[in-house]
Each structure stands twice: as structure tokens, then as C-alpha cells.
Amino acid sequence: MRPVIMPIYGTRPEAIKMAPIVKALEESELFDSTVVVTGQHREMLDQVNELFGIEPDVDLKIMRPNQSLSGIMTRTIDGLDELFKQEKPAAVIVQGDTTTSTAGAIAAFYHGIPVVHAEAGLRSFDIFSPFPEEANRKMTSQVTSLHLAPTSVSKKNLLTENIAEKDIVVTGNSVIDALLTTVEKEVPFSDPQLEELAASGRRVLLVTTHRRENQGGAMEGVGRALKRIAEAEPEMTIVLPAHKNPVVREAVLPSLEGLDNVVVTEPLAYGEFTRMLSLAHVVLTDSGGVQEEAPSLGKPVLVMRENTERPEAVSAGTVVLIGTDENRIVDEVHRLLHDEGHYSSMANAVNPYGDGRAAERTVAAIAELLGCGQRVDEFNQ
Ligand code: UD1
Ligand code: UDP
């Protein structure tokens, strides 16, 4: 009998980043795997699993409309508690900083099951921003046996917190594995407006927003900024794949009604989103994953946050933190559109987050943890 590894995930970004790891585990001769989803997201999770051909073995179906953080935490821990009474994997793997990932780590720890944490060691150094993710990932680190740091920066953060160096492996971020295998496929857009836009050659400002700490007034300001940009730049089209969260939609979308050069879509399937990313001229986002992907494609990224746990692309010059002030958003987009020197200084393809081999390194590191193999050469950007 081969040891069973249990990936646990629940939201869109975890699914995207876990998919290459699930595939690598499937291909490995060392392990079996049982894929568990919490269903913290529903449509946005299923969309990713379908794309990658992953059929979860267990689905805890925890999502509720306007769910609370405590609700996500308790329903996940309860569901996993029951599962671990019947099935005890050799290790679980959780990804990132969502409440699913922290709840998964805590539930496994309570059952004495080793926790492997992918995307370990990211730190903004402010537990209220991003909220609750900074606290989530710090809590997960406390109960983790194997820390898979995406970069040397995240490894250093863990060492500073007295995590033993032998328990850290620098893998790169598996989002780059997912991106590289997906973007090359150039899938068709299911929305004809997007296919027309791609054919037109018009400049695209691609926008995503969802962060809890931006919800409410700040997000309404983002909506007003987008309206002003759309009106000032009729030659450009704004594409906004709207997050499923109704709180986000209610804040941003009212300002955008009736604007011909704004296309609001449902969440795009990952293949379509990465194609839009590769077509975009500028990216405006508060997403963690998009901050990691866009630099690989050489796209300037304006990040609507006050801080970031992903400083690597800021240092490389591809990402600028601009916060959520309405006037600043308008000004920074204007500058990128009209100052060629500024644009070309930011539009450099850099790969600080990975080289496409994170999943392979992850499986090797788990094999070392379980005494049936050895880690391989680490990611070195
Ligand atoms: C969650 C994560 C966040 C991550 C984000 C990625 C936490 C606390 N937050 O935030 O770290 O960056 O996912 O998108 O773990 N909804 C649907 N269908 C879906 C998804 C969401 O209807 O497929 C709606 C539901 O009403 C749900 C609400 O969105 O209650 C909020 O979802 P939730 O997972 O709580 O928060 P996110 O903002 O998505
Ligand atoms: N994404 C997607 N479709 C969309 C918008 C984003 O597939 O319409 C992908 C994007 O490429 C990235 C991930 O979703 O890999 C980011 O998810 P999100 O912004 O929801 O969460 P975060 O990364 O901020 O946790």
C-alpha cells in the first residue's frame, strides 16, 4: 500500500495552484492521493477542477451566501474531523492563506497528521491586511511540518520566525506551473464580446477586485475610478471579470452601467483569463495570484492594496502598489497609458515566483518528509 497524500482546498486560487500538485501526485509512483474540497467557493472552484479534469473524492460543500469567517472555519474543521475519523492520510497538503487552508491545517494537526504547507512564508507584516489572510498563513505555519516556500524571500521570513531550515524547501509557486501549461493553449473566449475585442486589437485594461479589506467604500471608489477611466479613454476597453461575491458586485458594478467600453463578465475559466491576461495592456488588481502571473507575461500591474506579501515583483519593477484612492487609480492608469517610458520600464517579463517545476519539487519534498525519497534542486530566481 502506498502512502495516501490528501490535498485539501476550497477556493479558486487554491484550486489553480493545487491542480499541478494534484496532477504530479497522480503521476507519482510513490503515493496515492485523496482529493478533498471544502467547497468554500462553489462555481469558481468547480470551474477550475473541470478545466484541469480533477474530480474530488470528497466535497464538504460548506459554502453559504455571505458566509462568515467563523462559519467557514467551523464547517471545515467539523467536516474534516469526521473524515479523519474514517481515513487517516500520511500527510495533508494545504495551499496559501484562505480560511479553508488554515482550517484544514488545524484539523489535520489535531489528528496528528503531518501538514505540508504550499506557498508558505508570505508575510505582509500587518495582521489586518490582507484580512484575514496574513493571520491565516501565520497560524498555518505554527502547525506545519513541511513548509514549501515559493521564493528565497518567503524562506527568509520563515527563518526569522525560527522555523527550522531543514523543514523548508524553496519550490517556486505552482501558479507558474499552472500558468505556463494553460496560457500556451490559447483557448477561445466563450463570450463573443471578448473574441471580438481580441480581434479588434484595442488596448485592454484588465481589472479584478475582491479583497475583504477593500469591500464597501474603497470598492465603490474603485467603481467610480473605472467609470472615469472609461470616459477619459474611449480608445481602450476595460474588462472586468466580476467575482461571484455579491458584496463585490454591489459595490463596483453600479458605476459601470451604460459604458460602451466596459465589458463586465462572469468569472472567466482559467484558460480564458490567462489568454485575456496575455492580451491586456495594463492590469489593475487586488488579487494575490494575478500579481504573480502578470509579471511572467510582462504586463505592468497596478495593485490596489496598501501593502503586499509578494514584494518580489515590486522589486523587479513590474508591480506598483497604489492603494484604493480613486484619484490615485485614475492617475496611475493614465500615466501608464500615456507615458511610454514609464510603461516600458514596467513591462518586463520577469519570473520571480517560479519556473514551472514547483509541483515536481513539492512531491519530492513530501517523499523526503515521509522517508521514501529526497528533495530535488530548489527554485533559485
Ligand atoms: C476567499 C478567500 C480569499 C481569496 C479569495 C479568492 C478567505 C477568508 N478568503 O475570499 O483569501 O483571496 O477567496 O477569490 O478564505 N461566492 C459564490 N460563488 C463562488 C464563490 C463565492 O457565490 O464560487 C460568494 C458566496 O456568497 C460567498 C461569498 O462569495 O459567501 C464570499 O466567499 P468567501 O470565500 O467567503 O470570500 P472571498 O472573498 O471569495
Ligand atoms: N482568475 C480566473 N478567472 C477570473 C479571474 C481570475 O481564473 O475571472 C484566476 C487568476 O488567473 C488567478 C486566480 O484566479 O490565478 C486569482 O484568484 P483570486 O483573485 O480570486 O484570489 P487571490 O489570488 O487573490 O487569492
mmCIF file of C-alpha atoms and ligand atoms in Angstrom, residues 12-13 16-17 44 175 208 210-211 241 243 266-270 273-274 286-290 293, ligand 2:
data_model
loop_
_atom_site.group_PDB
_atom_site.id
_atom_site.type_symbol
_atom_site.label_atom_id
_atom_site.label_comp_id
_atom_site.label_asym_id
_atom_site.label_seq_id
_atom_site.Cartn_x
_atom_site.Cartn_y
_atom_site.Cartn_z
ATOM 1 C CA ARG A 12 -10.496 29.336 -6.931
ATOM 2 C CA PRO A 13 -6.874 30.376 -6.341
ATOM 3 C CA ILE A 16 -5.474 26.703 -9.629
ATOM 4 C CA LYS A 17 -2.331 26.381 -7.531
ATOM 5 C CA MET A 44 -15.445 29.312 -9.060
ATOM 6 C CA VAL A 175 0.739 29.067 -10.011
ATOM 7 C CA THR A 208 -10.093 42.153 -10.849
ATOM 8 C CA HIS A 210 -12.438 41.051 -4.341
ATOM 9 C CA ARG A 211 -10.374 41.611 -1.146
ATOM 10 C CA PRO A 241 -14.487 39.516 -14.800
ATOM 11 C CA HIS A 243 -16.014 37.916 -8.620
ATOM 12 C CA GLU A 266 -18.782 36.262 -15.107
ATOM 13 C CA PRO A 267 -15.546 34.780 -13.673
ATOM 14 C CA LEU A 268 -13.574 33.609 -16.691
ATOM 15 C CA ALA A 269 -12.465 29.990 -16.911
ATOM 16 C CA TYR A 270 -8.756 29.924 -16.084
ATOM 17 C CA PHE A 273 -8.459 34.511 -18.055
ATOM 18 C CA THR A 274 -4.823 33.750 -18.818
ATOM 19 C CA ASP A 286 -6.072 43.402 -5.689
ATOM 20 C CA SER A 287 -5.575 39.669 -6.326
ATOM 21 C CA GLY A 288 -2.615 37.716 -4.997
ATOM 22 C CA GLY A 289 -2.469 35.200 -7.842
ATOM 23 C CA VAL A 290 -2.767 37.803 -10.584
ATOM 24 C CA GLU A 293 1.063 35.663 -13.030
HETATM 25 N N1 UDP B 2 -8.755 34.045 -12.350
HETATM 26 C C1 UDP B 2 -9.558 33.285 -13.200
HETATM 27 N N2 UDP B 2 -10.687 33.863 -13.735
HETATM 28 C C2 UDP B 2 -11.039 35.144 -13.474
HETATM 29 C C3 UDP B 2 -10.221 35.908 -12.593
HETATM 30 C C4 UDP B 2 -9.086 35.327 -12.042
HETATM 31 O O1 UDP B 2 -9.265 32.121 -13.467
HETATM 32 O O2 UDP B 2 -12.052 35.607 -13.989
HETATM 33 C C5 UDP B 2 -7.561 33.415 -11.742
HETATM 34 C C6 UDP B 2 -6.263 34.175 -11.862
HETATM 35 O O3 UDP B 2 -5.588 33.829 -13.050
HETATM 36 C C7 UDP B 2 -5.501 33.742 -10.617
HETATM 37 C C8 UDP B 2 -6.597 33.435 -9.616
HETATM 38 O O4 UDP B 2 -7.814 33.357 -10.361
HETATM 39 O O5 UDP B 2 -4.770 32.543 -10.828
HETATM 40 C C9 UDP B 2 -6.686 34.502 -8.574
HETATM 41 O O6 UDP B 2 -7.838 34.318 -7.810
HETATM 42 P P1 UDP B 2 -8.407 35.443 -6.876
HETATM 43 O O7 UDP B 2 -8.014 36.781 -7.385
HETATM 44 O O8 UDP B 2 -9.856 35.142 -6.717
HETATM 45 O O9 UDP B 2 -7.719 35.113 -5.467
HETATM 46 P P2 UDP B 2 -6.319 35.521 -4.808
HETATM 47 O O10 UDP B 2 -5.226 35.106 -5.714
HETATM 48 O O11 UDP B 2 -6.352 36.998 -4.557
HETATM 49 O O12 UDP B 2 -6.332 34.773 -3.522
#
